[in-house]
């Protein structure tokens, strides 16, 4: 082996080693962020979980109540798309929320077969209580970063959303100017 070819072989090994280190560093960084996300989620839902437990509700009830409150008049089909759950799962949760007086279903103005979803005053109060707690937690976390970094936080969170749904969710959430938005 000539010194030139030996030098090239060392450079190639260095490139592979550096690429491996970058991959390992990326994997370690992803692992750290994954664990931080687990802990953040645990604490983000802890207070609402305690509130929901008073009614015998769970996280699915919270998600339905949140999106019905944020987007009044949502159709059942639209809610199924937002939550990416089965009709059967949504049916059980909706039945609980309707029976307990947190959500009401109304027929559509143009298509009477359409079921439009609205929170009742009781549902709005419960959704508001949980949103206040979670909003406070989000606000406290955002106060720890430079306001100019907020778009990076939004981009990171949107990046976790499946590609097919990302654009629609960005338009729905970032373009929504209703309560709390």
mmCIF file of C-alpha atoms in Angstrom:
data_model
loop_
_atom_site.group_PDB
_atom_site.id
_atom_site.type_symbol
_atom_site.label_atom_id
_atom_site.label_comp_id
_atom_site.label_asym_id
_atom_site.label_seq_id
_atom_site.Cartn_x
_atom_site.Cartn_y
_atom_site.Cartn_z
ATOM 1 C CA UNK A 1 0.000 0.000 0.000
ATOM 2 C CA UNK A 2 1.425 3.387 -0.952
ATOM 3 C CA UNK A 3 1.508 6.234 1.511
ATOM 4 C CA UNK A 4 -1.052 8.037 -0.599
ATOM 5 C CA UNK A 5 -3.497 5.121 -0.536
ATOM 6 C CA UNK A 6 -2.824 4.612 3.195
ATOM 7 C CA UNK A 7 -3.611 8.285 3.782
ATOM 8 C CA UNK A 8 -6.852 7.947 1.840
ATOM 9 C CA UNK A 9 -7.792 4.853 3.855
ATOM 10 C CA UNK A 10 -7.194 6.756 7.124
ATOM 11 C CA UNK A 11 -9.279 9.681 5.840
ATOM 12 C CA UNK A 12 -12.086 7.289 4.859
ATOM 13 C CA UNK A 13 -11.981 5.675 8.324
ATOM 14 C CA UNK A 14 -12.056 9.129 9.907
ATOM 15 C CA UNK A 15 -15.048 10.088 7.761
ATOM 16 C CA UNK A 16 -16.856 6.909 8.791
ATOM 17 C CA UNK A 17 -15.878 7.441 12.439
ATOM 18 C CA UNK A 18 -17.009 11.073 12.348
ATOM 19 C CA UNK A 19 -20.275 10.053 10.653
ATOM 20 C CA UNK A 20 -20.731 7.363 13.300
ATOM 21 C CA UNK A 21 -20.088 9.907 16.055
ATOM 22 C CA UNK A 22 -22.589 12.293 14.506
ATOM 23 C CA UNK A 23 -25.144 9.479 14.315
ATOM 24 C CA UNK A 24 -24.412 8.458 17.909
ATOM 25 C CA UNK A 25 -24.629 12.065 19.084
ATOM 26 C CA UNK A 26 -27.890 12.459 17.184
ATOM 27 C CA UNK A 27 -29.244 9.258 18.727
ATOM 28 C CA UNK A 28 -28.165 10.367 22.210
ATOM 29 C CA UNK A 29 -29.767 13.768 21.667
ATOM 30 C CA UNK A 30 -32.967 12.119 20.433
ATOM 31 C CA UNK A 31 -32.955 9.857 23.496
ATOM 32 C CA UNK A 32 -32.575 12.844 25.824
ATOM 33 C CA UNK A 33 -35.392 14.718 24.066
ATOM 34 C CA UNK A 34 -37.579 11.586 24.110
ATOM 35 C CA UNK A 35 -37.138 11.247 27.855
ATOM 36 C CA UNK A 36 -37.714 14.963 28.441
ATOM 37 C CA UNK A 37 -40.897 14.695 26.367
ATOM 38 C CA UNK A 38 -42.084 11.748 28.485
ATOM 39 C CA UNK A 39 -41.504 13.710 31.707
ATOM 40 C CA UNK A 40 -43.027 16.895 30.297
ATOM 41 C CA UNK A 41 -46.122 14.995 29.147
ATOM 42 C CA UNK A 42 -46.421 13.259 32.529
ATOM 43 C CA UNK A 43 -46.496 16.592 34.330
ATOM 44 C CA UNK A 44 -48.530 18.367 31.630
ATOM 45 C CA UNK A 45 -51.439 15.929 32.053
ATOM 46 C CA UNK A 46 -51.141 15.256 35.804
ATOM 47 C CA UNK A 47 -53.373 18.102 37.016
ATOM 48 C CA UNK A 48 -56.080 17.541 34.381
ATOM 49 C CA UNK A 49 -55.974 13.793 35.150
ATOM 50 C CA UNK A 50 -56.833 14.532 38.788
ATOM 51 C CA UNK A 51 -59.710 16.795 37.750
ATOM 52 C CA UNK A 52 -61.042 14.252 35.245
ATOM 53 C CA UNK A 53 -60.889 11.483 37.855
ATOM 54 C CA UNK A 54 -63.546 13.328 39.887
ATOM 55 C CA UNK A 55 -65.978 12.579 37.045
ATOM 56 C CA UNK A 56 -64.689 9.109 36.212
ATOM 57 C CA UNK A 57 -63.201 10.474 32.966
ATOM 58 C CA UNK A 58 -59.840 9.852 31.345
ATOM 59 C CA UNK A 59 -57.521 11.482 28.845
ATOM 60 C CA UNK A 60 -59.728 10.655 25.874
ATOM 61 C CA UNK A 61 -62.521 12.670 27.512
ATOM 62 C CA UNK A 62 -60.081 15.540 27.991
ATOM 63 C CA UNK A 63 -59.030 15.544 24.335
ATOM 64 C CA UNK A 64 -62.630 15.439 23.082
ATOM 65 C CA UNK A 65 -63.715 18.174 25.477
ATOM 66 C CA UNK A 66 -60.714 20.321 24.528
ATOM 67 C CA UNK A 67 -61.340 20.156 20.784
ATOM 68 C CA UNK A 68 -65.100 20.563 21.067
ATOM 69 C CA UNK A 69 -64.517 23.634 23.240
ATOM 70 C CA UNK A 70 -61.856 25.090 20.932
ATOM 71 C CA UNK A 71 -63.759 24.394 17.718
ATOM 72 C CA UNK A 72 -67.499 24.649 18.504
ATOM 73 C CA UNK A 73 -69.777 23.168 15.877
ATOM 74 C CA UNK A 74 -67.223 20.525 14.954
ATOM 75 C CA UNK A 75 -68.762 17.528 13.240
ATOM 76 C CA UNK A 76 -68.274 14.038 14.599
ATOM 77 C CA UNK A 77 -66.414 13.176 11.384
ATOM 78 C CA UNK A 78 -64.152 16.202 11.824
ATOM 79 C CA UNK A 79 -63.413 15.258 15.412
ATOM 80 C CA UNK A 80 -62.571 11.709 14.334
ATOM 81 C CA UNK A 81 -60.029 13.147 11.911
ATOM 82 C CA UNK A 82 -58.498 15.494 14.504
ATOM 83 C CA UNK A 83 -58.166 12.815 17.167
ATOM 84 C CA UNK A 84 -57.262 9.949 14.801
ATOM 85 C CA UNK A 85 -59.366 7.491 16.800
ATOM 86 C CA UNK A 86 -62.042 4.992 15.838
ATOM 87 C CA UNK A 87 -65.707 5.878 15.675
ATOM 88 C CA UNK A 88 -66.349 3.293 18.388
ATOM 89 C CA UNK A 89 -63.814 4.902 20.764
ATOM 90 C CA UNK A 90 -65.204 8.371 20.134
ATOM 91 C CA UNK A 91 -68.748 7.060 20.571
ATOM 92 C CA UNK A 92 -68.039 5.785 24.087
ATOM 93 C CA UNK A 93 -66.376 9.028 25.169
ATOM 94 C CA UNK A 94 -69.014 11.255 23.565
ATOM 95 C CA UNK A 95 -71.803 9.240 25.172
ATOM 96 C CA UNK A 96 -70.218 9.861 28.601
ATOM 97 C CA UNK A 97 -69.766 13.579 27.953
ATOM 98 C CA UNK A 98 -73.298 14.016 26.590
ATOM 99 C CA UNK A 99 -74.909 11.938 29.356
ATOM 100 C CA UNK A 100 -73.074 13.894 32.056
ATOM 101 C CA UNK A 101 -74.020 17.235 30.481
ATOM 102 C CA UNK A 102 -70.620 18.426 29.260
ATOM 103 C CA UNK A 103 -71.260 18.235 25.502
ATOM 104 C CA UNK A 104 -74.376 18.540 23.405
ATOM 105 C CA UNK A 105 -75.060 17.380 19.873
ATOM 106 C CA UNK A 106 -77.142 19.456 17.502
ATOM 107 C CA UNK A 107 -78.386 18.683 14.034
ATOM 108 C CA UNK A 108 -76.714 20.644 11.243
ATOM 109 C CA UNK A 109 -78.564 23.591 9.725
ATOM 110 C CA UNK A 110 -78.105 22.417 6.140
ATOM 111 C CA UNK A 111 -77.911 18.681 6.704
ATOM 112 C CA UNK A 112 -80.089 17.551 9.607
ATOM 113 C CA UNK A 113 -78.265 14.188 9.659
ATOM 114 C CA UNK A 114 -75.038 15.933 10.587
ATOM 115 C CA UNK A 115 -74.201 15.965 14.298
ATOM 116 C CA UNK A 116 -72.497 19.168 15.403
ATOM 117 C CA UNK A 117 -70.760 19.192 18.767
ATOM 118 C CA UNK A 118 -70.806 21.998 21.333
ATOM 119 C CA UNK A 119 -69.762 22.246 24.961
ATOM 120 C CA UNK A 120 -72.440 23.100 27.469
ATOM 121 C CA UNK A 121 -71.770 25.714 30.161
ATOM 122 C CA UNK A 122 -70.662 22.840 32.392
ATOM 123 C CA UNK A 123 -68.378 21.486 29.675
ATOM 124 C CA UNK A 124 -66.928 24.905 28.957
ATOM 125 C CA UNK A 125 -66.169 25.372 32.656
ATOM 126 C CA UNK A 126 -64.380 22.027 32.878
ATOM 127 C CA UNK A 127 -62.451 22.591 29.634
ATOM 128 C CA UNK A 128 -61.525 26.079 30.821
ATOM 129 C CA UNK A 129 -60.317 24.823 34.193
ATOM 130 C CA UNK A 130 -57.988 22.318 32.556
ATOM 131 C CA UNK A 131 -56.842 24.771 29.876
ATOM 132 C CA UNK A 132 -56.012 27.329 32.552
ATOM 133 C CA UNK A 133 -53.772 24.830 34.345
ATOM 134 C CA UNK A 134 -52.070 23.672 31.168
ATOM 135 C CA UNK A 135 -51.848 27.196 29.791
ATOM 136 C CA UNK A 136 -50.096 28.305 32.959
ATOM 137 C CA UNK A 137 -47.578 25.470 32.603
ATOM 138 C CA UNK A 138 -46.942 26.339 28.932
ATOM 139 C CA UNK A 139 -46.568 30.048 29.780
ATOM 140 C CA UNK A 140 -44.069 29.271 32.541
ATOM 141 C CA UNK A 141 -42.024 27.106 30.179
ATOM 142 C CA UNK A 142 -42.095 29.759 27.443
ATOM 143 C CA UNK A 143 -40.880 32.367 29.926
ATOM 144 C CA UNK A 144 -37.660 30.324 30.172
ATOM 145 C CA UNK A 145 -36.811 30.931 26.527
ATOM 146 C CA UNK A 146 -36.208 33.994 24.404
ATOM 147 C CA UNK A 147 -39.495 34.993 22.682
ATOM 148 C CA UNK A 148 -37.637 34.839 19.368
ATOM 149 C CA UNK A 149 -37.183 31.074 19.967
ATOM 150 C CA UNK A 150 -40.923 30.350 20.128
ATOM 151 C CA UNK A 151 -41.155 29.619 16.370
ATOM 152 C CA UNK A 152 -38.464 26.949 16.872
ATOM 153 C CA UNK A 153 -40.556 25.368 19.641
ATOM 154 C CA UNK A 154 -43.628 25.370 17.373
ATOM 155 C CA UNK A 155 -41.592 23.927 14.481
ATOM 156 C CA UNK A 156 -40.192 21.206 16.757
ATOM 157 C CA UNK A 157 -43.645 20.211 18.025
ATOM 158 C CA UNK A 158 -45.115 20.261 14.517
ATOM 159 C CA UNK A 159 -42.176 18.161 13.376
ATOM 160 C CA UNK A 160 -43.360 15.428 15.741
ATOM 161 C CA UNK A 161 -46.734 15.293 13.966
ATOM 162 C CA UNK A 162 -47.050 12.722 11.174
ATOM 163 C CA UNK A 163 -46.201 14.295 7.836
ATOM 164 C CA UNK A 164 -49.601 13.683 6.250
ATOM 165 C CA UNK A 165 -51.422 15.597 8.977
ATOM 166 C CA UNK A 166 -48.783 18.253 9.692
ATOM 167 C CA UNK A 167 -49.979 20.923 7.248
ATOM 168 C CA UNK A 168 -53.640 20.586 8.209
ATOM 169 C CA UNK A 169 -52.833 20.716 11.917
ATOM 170 C CA UNK A 170 -50.544 23.728 11.467
ATOM 171 C CA UNK A 171 -53.331 25.539 9.627
ATOM 172 C CA UNK A 172 -55.926 24.577 12.219
ATOM 173 C CA UNK A 173 -53.885 25.376 15.331
ATOM 174 C CA UNK A 174 -51.611 28.217 14.230
ATOM 175 C CA UNK A 175 -54.312 29.840 12.115
ATOM 176 C CA UNK A 176 -57.023 29.622 14.782
ATOM 177 C CA UNK A 177 -57.697 32.941 16.474
ATOM 178 C CA UNK A 178 -60.443 31.781 18.842
ATOM 179 C CA UNK A 179 -60.364 31.481 22.619
ATOM 180 C CA UNK A 180 -56.952 30.752 24.058
ATOM 181 C CA UNK A 181 -55.301 30.854 20.638
#
